[in-house]
GROMACS .gro file of C-alpha atoms in nm:
model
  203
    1UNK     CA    1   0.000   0.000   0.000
    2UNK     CA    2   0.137   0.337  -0.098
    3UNK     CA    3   0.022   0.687   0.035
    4UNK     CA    4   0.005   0.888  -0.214
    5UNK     CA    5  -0.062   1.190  -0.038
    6UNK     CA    6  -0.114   1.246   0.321
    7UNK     CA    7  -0.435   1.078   0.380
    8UNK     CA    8  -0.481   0.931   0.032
    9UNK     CA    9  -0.368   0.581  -0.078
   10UNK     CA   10  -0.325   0.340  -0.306
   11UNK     CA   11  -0.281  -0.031  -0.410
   12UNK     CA   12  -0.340  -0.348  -0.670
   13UNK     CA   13  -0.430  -0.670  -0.686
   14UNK     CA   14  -0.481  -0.956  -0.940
   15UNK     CA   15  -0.825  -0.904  -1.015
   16UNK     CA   16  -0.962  -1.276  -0.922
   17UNK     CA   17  -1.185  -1.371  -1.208
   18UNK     CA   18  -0.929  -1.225  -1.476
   19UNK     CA   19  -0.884  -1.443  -1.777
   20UNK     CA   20  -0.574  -1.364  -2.083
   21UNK     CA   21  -0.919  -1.310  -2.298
   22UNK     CA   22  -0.926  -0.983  -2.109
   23UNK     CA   23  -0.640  -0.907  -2.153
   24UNK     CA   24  -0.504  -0.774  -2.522
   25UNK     CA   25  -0.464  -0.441  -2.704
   26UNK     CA   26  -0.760  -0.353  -2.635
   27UNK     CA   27  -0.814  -0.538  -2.311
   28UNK     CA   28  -0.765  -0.506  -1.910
   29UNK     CA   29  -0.448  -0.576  -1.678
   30UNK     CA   30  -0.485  -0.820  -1.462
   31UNK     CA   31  -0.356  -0.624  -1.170
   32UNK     CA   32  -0.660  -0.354  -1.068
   33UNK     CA   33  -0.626  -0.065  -0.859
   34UNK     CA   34  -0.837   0.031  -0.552
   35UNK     CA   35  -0.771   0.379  -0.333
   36UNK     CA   36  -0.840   0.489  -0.012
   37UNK     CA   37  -0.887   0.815   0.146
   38UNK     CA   38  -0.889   0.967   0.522
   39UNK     CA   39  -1.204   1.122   0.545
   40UNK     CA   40  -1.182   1.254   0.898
   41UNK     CA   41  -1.450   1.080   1.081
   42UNK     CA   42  -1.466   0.786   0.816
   43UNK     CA   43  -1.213   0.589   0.597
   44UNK     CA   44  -1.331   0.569   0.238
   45UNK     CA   45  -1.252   0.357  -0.016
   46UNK     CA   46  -1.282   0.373  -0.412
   47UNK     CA   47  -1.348   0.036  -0.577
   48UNK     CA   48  -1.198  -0.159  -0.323
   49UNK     CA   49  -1.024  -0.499  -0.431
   50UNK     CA   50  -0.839  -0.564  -0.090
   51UNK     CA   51  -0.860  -0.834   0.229
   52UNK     CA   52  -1.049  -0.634   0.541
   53UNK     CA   53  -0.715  -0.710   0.771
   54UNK     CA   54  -0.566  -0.450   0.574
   55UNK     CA   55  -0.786  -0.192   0.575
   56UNK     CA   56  -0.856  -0.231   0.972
   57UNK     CA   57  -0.506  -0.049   1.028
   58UNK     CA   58  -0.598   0.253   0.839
   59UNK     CA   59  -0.962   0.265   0.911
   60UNK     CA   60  -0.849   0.245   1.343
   61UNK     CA   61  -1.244   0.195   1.445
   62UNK     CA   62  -1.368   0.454   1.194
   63UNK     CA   63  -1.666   0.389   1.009
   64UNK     CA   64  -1.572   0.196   0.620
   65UNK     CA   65  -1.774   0.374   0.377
   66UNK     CA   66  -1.685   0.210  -0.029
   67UNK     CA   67  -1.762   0.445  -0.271
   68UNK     CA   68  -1.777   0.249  -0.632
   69UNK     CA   69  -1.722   0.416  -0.949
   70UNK     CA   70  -1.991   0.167  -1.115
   71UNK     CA   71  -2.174  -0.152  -0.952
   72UNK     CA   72  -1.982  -0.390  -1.175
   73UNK     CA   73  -1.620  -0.291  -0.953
   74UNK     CA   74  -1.826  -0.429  -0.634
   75UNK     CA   75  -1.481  -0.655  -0.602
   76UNK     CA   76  -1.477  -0.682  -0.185
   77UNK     CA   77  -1.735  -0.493  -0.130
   78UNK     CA   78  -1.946  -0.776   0.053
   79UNK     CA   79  -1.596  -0.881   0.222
   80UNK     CA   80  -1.607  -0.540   0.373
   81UNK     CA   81  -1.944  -0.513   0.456
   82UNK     CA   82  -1.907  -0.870   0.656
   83UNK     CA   83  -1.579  -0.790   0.844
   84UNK     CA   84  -1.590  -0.426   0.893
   85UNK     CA   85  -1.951  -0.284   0.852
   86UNK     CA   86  -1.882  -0.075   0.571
   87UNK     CA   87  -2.087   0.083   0.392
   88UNK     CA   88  -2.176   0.075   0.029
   89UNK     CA   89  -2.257   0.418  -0.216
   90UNK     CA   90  -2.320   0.317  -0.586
   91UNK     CA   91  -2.452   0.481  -0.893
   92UNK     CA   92  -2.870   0.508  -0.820
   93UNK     CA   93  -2.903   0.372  -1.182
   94UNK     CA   94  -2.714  -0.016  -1.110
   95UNK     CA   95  -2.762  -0.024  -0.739
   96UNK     CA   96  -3.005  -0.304  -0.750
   97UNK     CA   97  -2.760  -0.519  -0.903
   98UNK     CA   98  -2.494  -0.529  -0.662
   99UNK     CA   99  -2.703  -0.809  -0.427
  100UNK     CA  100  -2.593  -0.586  -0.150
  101UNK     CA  101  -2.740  -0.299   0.069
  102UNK     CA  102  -2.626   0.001  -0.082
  103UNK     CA  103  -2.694   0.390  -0.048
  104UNK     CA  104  -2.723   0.556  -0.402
  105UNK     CA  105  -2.592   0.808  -0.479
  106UNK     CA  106  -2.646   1.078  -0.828
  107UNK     CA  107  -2.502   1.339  -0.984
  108UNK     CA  108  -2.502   1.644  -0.733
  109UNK     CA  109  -2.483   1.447  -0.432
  110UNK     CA  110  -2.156   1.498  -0.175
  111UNK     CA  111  -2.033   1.181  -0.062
  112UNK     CA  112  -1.822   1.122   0.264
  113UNK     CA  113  -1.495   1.275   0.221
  114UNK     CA  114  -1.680   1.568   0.073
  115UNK     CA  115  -1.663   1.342  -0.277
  116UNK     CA  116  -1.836   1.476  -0.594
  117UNK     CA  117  -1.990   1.232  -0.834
  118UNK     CA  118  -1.937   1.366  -1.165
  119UNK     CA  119  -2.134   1.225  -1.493
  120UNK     CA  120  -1.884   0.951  -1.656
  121UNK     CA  121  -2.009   0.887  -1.965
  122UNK     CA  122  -2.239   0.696  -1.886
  123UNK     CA  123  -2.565   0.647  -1.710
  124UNK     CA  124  -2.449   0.389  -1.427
  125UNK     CA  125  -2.057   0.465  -1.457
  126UNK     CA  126  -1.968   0.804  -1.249
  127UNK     CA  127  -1.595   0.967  -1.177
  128UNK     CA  128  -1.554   1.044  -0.865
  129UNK     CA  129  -1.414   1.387  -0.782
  130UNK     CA  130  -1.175   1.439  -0.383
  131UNK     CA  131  -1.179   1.812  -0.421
  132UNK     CA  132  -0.920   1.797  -0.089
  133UNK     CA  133  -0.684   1.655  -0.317
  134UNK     CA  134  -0.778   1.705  -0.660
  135UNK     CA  135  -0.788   1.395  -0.790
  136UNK     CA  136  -1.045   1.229  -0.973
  137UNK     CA  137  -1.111   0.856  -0.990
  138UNK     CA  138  -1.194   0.675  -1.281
  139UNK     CA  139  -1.340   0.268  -1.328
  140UNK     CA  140  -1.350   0.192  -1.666
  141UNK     CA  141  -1.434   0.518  -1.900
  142UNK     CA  142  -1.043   0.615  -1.871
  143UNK     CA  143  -0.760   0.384  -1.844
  144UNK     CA  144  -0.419   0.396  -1.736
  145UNK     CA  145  -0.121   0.167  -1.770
  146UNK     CA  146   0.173   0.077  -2.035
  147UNK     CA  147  -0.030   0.249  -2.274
  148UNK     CA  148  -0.071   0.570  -2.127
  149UNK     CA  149  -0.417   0.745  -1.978
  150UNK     CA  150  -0.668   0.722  -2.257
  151UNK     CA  151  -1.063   0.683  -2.306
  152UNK     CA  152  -1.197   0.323  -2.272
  153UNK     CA  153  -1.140   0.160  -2.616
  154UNK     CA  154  -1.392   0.212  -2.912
  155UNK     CA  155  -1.477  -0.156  -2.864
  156UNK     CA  156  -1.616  -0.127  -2.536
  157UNK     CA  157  -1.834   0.123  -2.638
  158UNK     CA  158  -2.204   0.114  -2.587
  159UNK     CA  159  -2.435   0.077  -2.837
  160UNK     CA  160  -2.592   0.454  -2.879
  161UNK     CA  161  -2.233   0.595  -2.820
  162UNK     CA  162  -1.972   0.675  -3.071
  163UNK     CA  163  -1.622   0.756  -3.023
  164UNK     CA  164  -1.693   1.146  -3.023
  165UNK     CA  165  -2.017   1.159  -2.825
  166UNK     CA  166  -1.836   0.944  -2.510
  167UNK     CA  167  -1.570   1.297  -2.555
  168UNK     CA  168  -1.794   1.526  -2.562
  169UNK     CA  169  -1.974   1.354  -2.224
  170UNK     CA  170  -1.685   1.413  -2.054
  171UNK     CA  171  -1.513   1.720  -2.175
  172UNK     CA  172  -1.696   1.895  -1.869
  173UNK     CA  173  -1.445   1.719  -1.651
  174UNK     CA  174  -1.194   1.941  -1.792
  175UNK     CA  175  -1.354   2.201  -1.570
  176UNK     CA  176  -1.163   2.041  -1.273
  177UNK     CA  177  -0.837   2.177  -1.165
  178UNK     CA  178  -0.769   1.797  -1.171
  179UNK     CA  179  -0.322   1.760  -1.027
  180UNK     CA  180  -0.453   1.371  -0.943
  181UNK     CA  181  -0.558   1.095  -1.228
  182UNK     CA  182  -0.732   0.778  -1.028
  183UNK     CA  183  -0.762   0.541  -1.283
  184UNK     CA  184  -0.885   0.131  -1.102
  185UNK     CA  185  -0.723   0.006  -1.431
  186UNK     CA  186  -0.379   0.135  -1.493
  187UNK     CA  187  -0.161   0.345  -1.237
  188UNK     CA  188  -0.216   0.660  -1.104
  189UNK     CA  189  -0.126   1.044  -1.297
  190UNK     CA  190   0.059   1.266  -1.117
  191UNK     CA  191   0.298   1.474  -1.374
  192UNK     CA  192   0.076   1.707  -1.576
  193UNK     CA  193  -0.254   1.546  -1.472
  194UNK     CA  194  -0.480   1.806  -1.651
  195UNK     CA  195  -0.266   1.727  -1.972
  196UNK     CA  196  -0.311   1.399  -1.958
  197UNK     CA  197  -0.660   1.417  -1.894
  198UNK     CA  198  -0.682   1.644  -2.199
  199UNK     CA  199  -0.480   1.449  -2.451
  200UNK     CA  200  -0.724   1.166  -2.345
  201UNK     CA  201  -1.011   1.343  -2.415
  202UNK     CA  202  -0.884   1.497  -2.666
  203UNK     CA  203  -0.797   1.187  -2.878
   0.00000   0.00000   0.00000
């Protein structure tokens, strides 16, 4: 586990159900990322892929609040809930599907941590904006890794999206005075974040 910041970490894992068909140009790493932030009265974590005796240390008693970028990254969410009474938030659109309790959350709601879900894209996919830090976290809709921070591939696409209307969902993000790129797939952008996030957007 590696802090980041003061109060903001990060860490992978090899995504369990990972198969080398995921994998490929235009496929996923098998190693995912999950972050976790010091909220003050709470610990929170961001698409959490992690064993609860780790996060006991940092959470010390707090409350465990998981925050996930879309219901499909549950990953140890029900771990966490069993062990440590955390706390689910996921998009109000895909909450049902997560067989767990959850809290929804939508666009224009604060989350613990004073956390900002932004539109992603997508209906049930949301970044998730730590104006403390100015970072945003990202699940699938921007990638990271050997390849560089990019949009999701024009493969995974949705059906009624096209390569430039997923760009010009997002371009609001540029907004952001964003020093922090969180992606869960790839690792995180610290030089020239805004760039980054720009070329990506831009491509």
């Amino acid at each position: 586990m590696k802090e980041l910041r003061p109060g903001l970490w990060t860490w992978s894992a090899p995504h369990p159900s990972w198969t080398p068909e995921d994998g490929g140009p235009e496929g996923w790493e098998r190693e995912v990322r999950s972050y976790a932030l010091d909220a003050g009265d709470s610990l929170v974590l961001f698409d959490p892929l992690v064993a609860p005796d780790r996060i006991s240390p940092l959470a010390g008693g707090r409350p465990v609040v998981v925050i996930l970028t879309c219901h499909w990254h549950s990953r140890s969410s029900e771990r966490l809930v069993q062990a440590l009474g955390a706390v689910v938030r996921a998009p109000a659109t895909e909450a049902r599907d997560l067989g767990l309790t959850v809290v929804s959350y939508a666009a224009g709601d604060t989350l613990p941590g004073d956390v900002e879900p932004i539109p992603g894209g997508y209906s049930d996919e949301f970044l998730l904006w730590i104006p403390a830090h100015r970072a945003l976290v990202a699940g699938d809709v921007f990638l990271g890794g050997e390849r560089g921070f990019r949009v999701q591939p024009d493969s995974w696409l949705a059906e009624e999206l096209t390569h430039e209307t997923l760009r010009e969902r997002l371009r609001p993000v540029l907004e952001l005075p964003v020093e922090l790129l969180l992606p869960t797939h790839g690792d995180p952008v610290a030089e020239d974040a805004a760039g980054a996030l720009r070329a990506a957007i831009d491509s």
